[in-house]
Backbone as JSON, one array per atom type, in Angstrom:
{
  "sequence": "MATITTDQLLEAFEKMTVLELSEFKKAFEDKFGVTAAAPVAVAAAAAPAAAAVAEAAEEQTEFSAVLTEIGPNKIPVIKVVRELTGLGLKEAKDLVDAAPKPVKEGVAKDEAEKIKAALEEQGAKVEIK",
  "N": [[-53.63, 14.09, 18.46], [-51.49, 15.41, 16.1], [-50.21, 14.13, 13.01], [-46.91, 14.22, 11.86], [-45.4, 14.93, 8.8], [-42.88, 13.53, 6.64], [-41.67, 15.48, 5.13], [-42.2, 17.77, 6.7], [-40.7, 17.17, 8.93], [-38.09, 17.14, 7.88], [-37.96, 19.85, 7.07], [-37.92, 21.0, 9.66], [-35.53, 19.99, 10.68], [-33.79, 21.21, 8.94], [-33.83, 23.83, 9.8], [-32.52, 23.74, 12.15], [-29.55, 24.12, 14.23], [-26.16, 22.81, 14.04], [-25.37, 21.98, 16.54], [-27.81, 21.67, 17.87], [-28.9, 19.61, 16.24], [-27.1, 17.59, 16.91], [-27.69, 17.21, 19.65], [-30.34, 16.41, 19.37], [-30.01, 13.96, 18.01], [-28.65, 12.42, 20.02], [-30.65, 12.37, 22.0], [-32.64, 10.95, 20.59], [-31.33, 8.5, 20.15], [-31.11, 7.66, 22.89], [-33.81, 7.52, 23.68], [-34.96, 5.51, 22.0], [-33.15, 3.45, 22.15], [-31.2, 2.93, 20.23], [-28.37, 3.19, 17.91], [-26.57, 5.46, 15.92], [-24.06, 5.13, 15.13], [-23.0, 2.76, 14.0], [-23.51, 2.6, 11.02], [-21.88, 4.73, 10.31], [-19.38, 3.78, 11.09], [-19.03, 1.62, 9.31], [-18.89, 2.98, 6.89], [-16.56, 4.39, 7.37], [-14.71, 2.34, 7.56], [-14.73, 1.48, 4.91], [-13.47, 3.45, 3.54], [-10.54, 3.34, 3.87], [-10.02, 1.02, 2.39], [-10.83, 1.73, -0.2], [-8.9, 3.71, -0.67], [-6.62, 2.15, -0.73], [-7.02, 0.66, -3.05], [-6.92, 2.75, -4.9], [-4.27, 3.52, -4.65], [-3.03, 1.21, -5.59], [-3.76, 1.32, -8.18], [-2.21, 3.33, -9.23], [0.69, 3.82, -11.25], [3.6, 1.96, -10.86], [6.8, 3.34, -10.13], [9.29, 2.93, -9.08], [11.51, 0.26, -8.72], [12.73, -2.93, -7.52], [15.51, -4.99, -7.87], [15.78, -8.23, -7.2], [17.83, -10.75, -6.06], [17.19, -13.99, -6.33], [17.99, -16.69, -6.61], [21.26, -18.18, -6.7], [22.41, -19.87, -8.58], [24.48, -22.12, -10.63], [26.95, -20.83, -11.0], [28.64, -19.29, -8.91], [30.86, -17.47, -8.47], [31.1, -15.83, -10.9], [28.62, -14.51, -10.64], [29.0, -13.06, -8.31], [30.97, -11.3, -9.23], [29.5, -9.8, -11.18], [27.58, -8.63, -9.5], [29.29, -7.0, -7.97], [30.13, -5.23, -10.03], [27.7, -3.98, -10.69], [26.78, -2.8, -8.39], [28.92, -1.53, -7.09], [30.06, -2.46, -4.74], [32.43, -3.81, -2.42], [34.57, -6.8, -2.57], [34.01, -8.6, -0.43], [31.54, -7.61, 0.56], [29.89, -7.9, -1.7], [30.03, -10.71, -2.0], [28.82, -11.46, 0.44], [26.24, -10.45, 0.02], [25.42, -12.03, -2.16], [25.59, -14.58, -1.0], [23.54, -14.32, 0.84], [21.17, -14.61, -0.53], [17.65, -15.1, -0.92], [17.91, -11.67, -1.77], [17.74, -8.11, -2.18], [19.46, -6.69, -4.89], [19.68, -4.11, -6.03], [17.68, -1.32, -5.0], [14.82, 0.79, -5.53], [15.1, 1.67, -8.22], [14.83, 2.59, -11.74], [12.59, 1.04, -14.05], [13.81, 0.12, -16.47], [16.53, 0.06, -15.77], [16.38, -1.88, -13.73], [15.66, -4.08, -15.29], [18.05, -4.35, -16.86], [19.83, -5.13, -14.85], [18.71, -7.53, -14.13], [19.0, -8.97, -16.51], [21.83, -9.07, -16.77], [22.54, -10.58, -14.5], [21.11, -12.95, -14.88], [22.35, -13.89, -17.11], [24.59, -15.02, -16.07], [23.57, -17.21, -14.88], [22.06, -16.89, -12.63], [18.99, -16.29, -10.74], [16.55, -13.79, -10.98], [14.23, -11.51, -9.56], [11.93, -8.89, -10.35], [10.59, -6.4, -8.44]],
  "CA": [[-52.25, 14.38, 18.12], [-51.32, 15.55, 14.66], [-49.14, 13.39, 12.46], [-45.96, 15.05, 11.19], [-44.95, 14.27, 7.61], [-41.44, 13.46, 6.44], [-41.3, 16.82, 4.68], [-42.25, 18.7, 7.79], [-39.53, 16.86, 9.77], [-36.91, 17.66, 7.13], [-37.95, 21.34, 7.25], [-37.57, 21.28, 10.99], [-34.05, 19.69, 10.76], [-33.12, 22.22, 8.13], [-33.78, 25.09, 10.59], [-31.71, 23.48, 13.36], [-28.07, 24.27, 14.15], [-25.46, 21.59, 14.18], [-25.36, 21.63, 17.95], [-29.19, 21.23, 18.1], [-29.02, 18.33, 15.62], [-26.34, 16.6, 17.72], [-28.48, 16.95, 20.84], [-31.48, 15.6, 18.93], [-29.52, 12.58, 17.72], [-28.38, 11.78, 21.27], [-31.95, 12.13, 22.6], [-33.27, 9.96, 19.77], [-30.65, 7.25, 20.47], [-31.47, 7.33, 24.26], [-35.23, 7.24, 23.75], [-35.3, 4.34, 21.28], [-32.15, 2.43, 22.36], [-30.51, 2.65, 18.96], [-27.21, 4.02, 17.7], [-26.27, 5.82, 14.51], [-22.61, 4.99, 14.99], [-22.7, 1.56, 13.15], [-23.39, 2.95, 9.66], [-20.68, 5.59, 10.15], [-18.16, 2.95, 11.22], [-18.95, 0.87, 8.09], [-18.44, 3.91, 5.85], [-15.19, 4.77, 7.66], [-13.9, 1.19, 7.2], [-14.65, 1.31, 3.53], [-12.62, 4.52, 3.07], [-9.13, 2.89, 3.66], [-10.01, 0.03, 1.31], [-10.86, 2.54, -1.44], [-7.57, 4.38, -0.79], [-5.65, 1.1, -1.11], [-7.36, 0.4, -4.43], [-6.47, 3.89, -5.67], [-2.83, 3.52, -4.66], [-2.6, 0.09, -6.46], [-4.01, 1.73, -9.58], [-1.14, 4.22, -9.71], [1.73, 3.02, -11.85], [4.84, 1.86, -10.06], [7.87, 3.98, -10.79], [10.53, 2.46, -8.55], [11.58, -1.15, -8.67], [13.91, -3.54, -6.83], [15.98, -6.22, -8.47], [16.02, -9.16, -6.02], [18.54, -11.99, -6.43], [16.43, -15.1, -5.66], [18.86, -17.87, -6.58], [22.62, -17.86, -7.25], [22.7, -20.74, -9.75], [25.72, -22.9, -10.52], [28.17, -20.05, -11.15], [28.64, -18.24, -7.86], [31.91, -16.43, -8.62], [30.68, -14.84, -11.89], [27.5, -13.76, -10.12], [29.61, -12.1, -7.36], [31.61, -10.28, -10.06], [28.49, -8.96, -11.77], [27.06, -7.84, -8.42], [30.29, -5.95, -7.71], [30.1, -4.24, -11.11], [26.44, -3.3, -10.66], [26.6, -2.1, -7.1], [30.11, -0.86, -6.6], [30.44, -3.05, -3.47], [33.67, -4.55, -2.34], [34.44, -8.25, -2.8], [33.35, -9.21, 0.77], [30.15, -7.17, 0.63], [29.23, -8.56, -2.78], [29.92, -12.13, -1.6], [27.84, -11.59, 1.51], [24.98, -10.22, -0.64], [25.07, -13.27, -2.99], [25.37, -15.67, -0.04], [22.31, -14.08, 1.61], [20.01, -14.68, -1.43], [17.13, -13.97, -1.73], [18.24, -10.38, -1.26], [17.74, -7.08, -3.22], [20.78, -6.2, -5.39], [19.46, -2.68, -6.03], [16.29, -0.96, -4.72], [14.44, 2.14, -5.92], [15.65, 2.0, -9.5], [13.84, 2.64, -12.82], [12.27, -0.31, -14.57], [14.8, -0.28, -17.46], [17.74, -0.34, -15.01], [16.15, -3.18, -13.06], [15.71, -5.09, -16.35], [19.48, -4.58, -17.16], [20.42, -5.86, -13.75], [18.14, -8.93, -14.22], [19.61, -9.62, -17.68], [23.21, -9.34, -16.48], [22.68, -11.68, -13.56], [20.61, -14.24, -15.49], [23.37, -14.34, -18.09], [25.57, -15.84, -15.3], [22.89, -18.41, -14.32], [21.3, -16.57, -11.39], [17.56, -15.99, -10.99], [16.3, -12.43, -10.4], [12.84, -11.04, -9.69], [11.82, -7.44, -10.26], [9.45, -6.14, -7.64]],
  "C": [[-52.13, 14.39, 16.56], [-50.11, 14.76, 14.23], [-48.18, 14.34, 11.63], [-45.45, 14.28, 9.99], [-43.4, 14.32, 7.52], [-40.95, 14.84, 5.99], [-41.25, 17.79, 5.72], [-41.06, 18.42, 8.78], [-38.25, 17.35, 9.12], [-36.79, 19.19, 7.19], [-37.49, 21.73, 8.66], [-36.04, 21.08, 11.22], [-33.27, 20.76, 10.08], [-32.9, 23.52, 8.92], [-32.9, 24.96, 11.81], [-30.27, 23.78, 13.16], [-27.45, 22.91, 14.3], [-25.49, 21.06, 15.6], [-26.8, 21.05, 18.29], [-29.39, 19.83, 17.47], [-28.29, 17.22, 16.38], [-27.07, 16.24, 18.99], [-29.69, 16.08, 20.53], [-31.1, 14.14, 18.72], [-29.31, 11.8, 19.01], [-29.72, 11.41, 21.97], [-32.71, 11.02, 21.93], [-32.68, 8.6, 20.08], [-31.09, 6.74, 21.92], [-32.9, 6.85, 24.36], [-35.59, 5.84, 23.16], [-34.25, 3.25, 21.43], [-31.4, 1.96, 21.1], [-29.29, 3.5, 18.84], [-27.01, 4.3, 16.22], [-24.8, 5.6, 14.2], [-22.23, 3.84, 14.05], [-22.56, 1.92, 11.68], [-22.18, 3.88, 9.36], [-19.39, 4.78, 10.16], [-17.94, 2.13, 9.92], [-18.43, 1.76, 6.98], [-16.92, 4.27, 6.07], [-14.27, 3.58, 7.34], [-13.8, 0.99, 5.71], [-13.67, 2.33, 2.89], [-11.16, 4.03, 2.89], [-9.03, 1.88, 2.55], [-10.02, 0.74, -0.05], [-9.53, 3.22, -1.7], [-6.56, 3.34, -1.27], [-5.84, 0.75, -2.57], [-6.75, 1.51, -5.31], [-4.94, 3.88, -5.76], [-2.3, 2.34, -5.62], [-2.79, 0.47, -7.9], [-2.92, 2.63, -10.14], [0.01, 3.32, -10.25], [2.97, 3.12, -10.98], [6.02, 2.5, -10.79], [9.23, 3.51, -10.28], [10.46, 0.94, -8.37], [12.8, -1.66, -7.92], [14.2, -4.79, -7.66], [16.43, -7.13, -7.34], [16.6, -10.43, -6.55], [17.84, -13.11, -5.61], [17.22, -16.37, -5.53], [20.19, -17.53, -7.24], [22.83, -18.65, -8.54], [23.99, -21.45, -9.57], [27.01, -22.1, -10.54], [28.27, -18.91, -10.17], [29.66, -17.14, -8.07], [31.56, -15.41, -9.69], [29.52, -13.97, -11.4], [28.05, -12.69, -9.13], [30.27, -10.98, -8.13], [30.64, -9.32, -10.65], [27.87, -8.07, -10.63], [27.98, -6.71, -8.01], [30.22, -4.84, -8.72], [28.84, -3.37, -10.99], [26.32, -2.36, -9.5], [27.77, -1.21, -6.63], [30.56, -1.34, -5.22], [31.8, -3.66, -3.57], [33.45, -6.04, -2.46], [33.64, -8.89, -1.68], [31.91, -8.87, 0.81], [29.3, -7.83, -0.45], [29.01, -10.03, -2.54], [28.85, -12.32, -0.55], [26.42, -11.36, 0.95], [24.53, -11.49, -1.39], [24.8, -14.41, -2.03], [23.99, -15.56, 0.69], [21.03, -14.14, 0.74], [18.88, -15.46, -0.81], [17.35, -12.6, -1.05], [18.21, -9.39, -2.4], [19.18, -6.72, -3.63], [20.71, -4.7, -5.42], [17.94, -2.41, -5.8], [16.08, 0.48, -5.19], [15.03, 2.56, -7.27], [14.53, 2.03, -10.54], [13.65, 1.27, -13.36], [13.34, -0.78, -15.59], [16.1, -0.68, -16.79], [17.56, -1.68, -14.3], [16.16, -4.32, -14.09], [17.13, -5.43, -16.79], [20.1, -5.4, -16.11], [19.97, -7.34, -13.85], [18.8, -9.64, -15.36], [21.07, -9.99, -17.4], [23.41, -10.5, -15.52], [22.21, -13.02, -14.09], [21.57, -14.77, -16.56], [24.4, -15.25, -17.39], [24.87, -17.04, -14.61], [22.08, -18.13, -13.1], [19.82, -16.29, -11.78], [17.25, -14.66, -10.24], [14.82, -12.13, -10.61], [12.85, -9.47, -9.59], [10.52, -7.15, -9.5], [9.17, -4.64, -7.58]]
}
């Protein structure tokens, strides 16, 4: 029996169609009791992680100003929330009472900073996310 070199095997694979390669892979797995699916699954699992890293690397353009604590001056905070959001008295009061809650979402960073400054001036605590 003649020994086939790696180069000869590669040449043979090069001449095969995709369907023939698929059949060969199945026959190889059956003959030797192995599977080629595990390395593919590992590579597929790594792809979403790489995508998440790429998304995190992109700069955030929309921010939310979240009222985390009301502070000692509830009424002035409600007034500022009304001015910033255009909500009615009851809706603004409900928002302040439900803290931590977003005051505004999907705004530019500079607008979120203005909201934070206005509310912190009244003693509230605000986070920008």
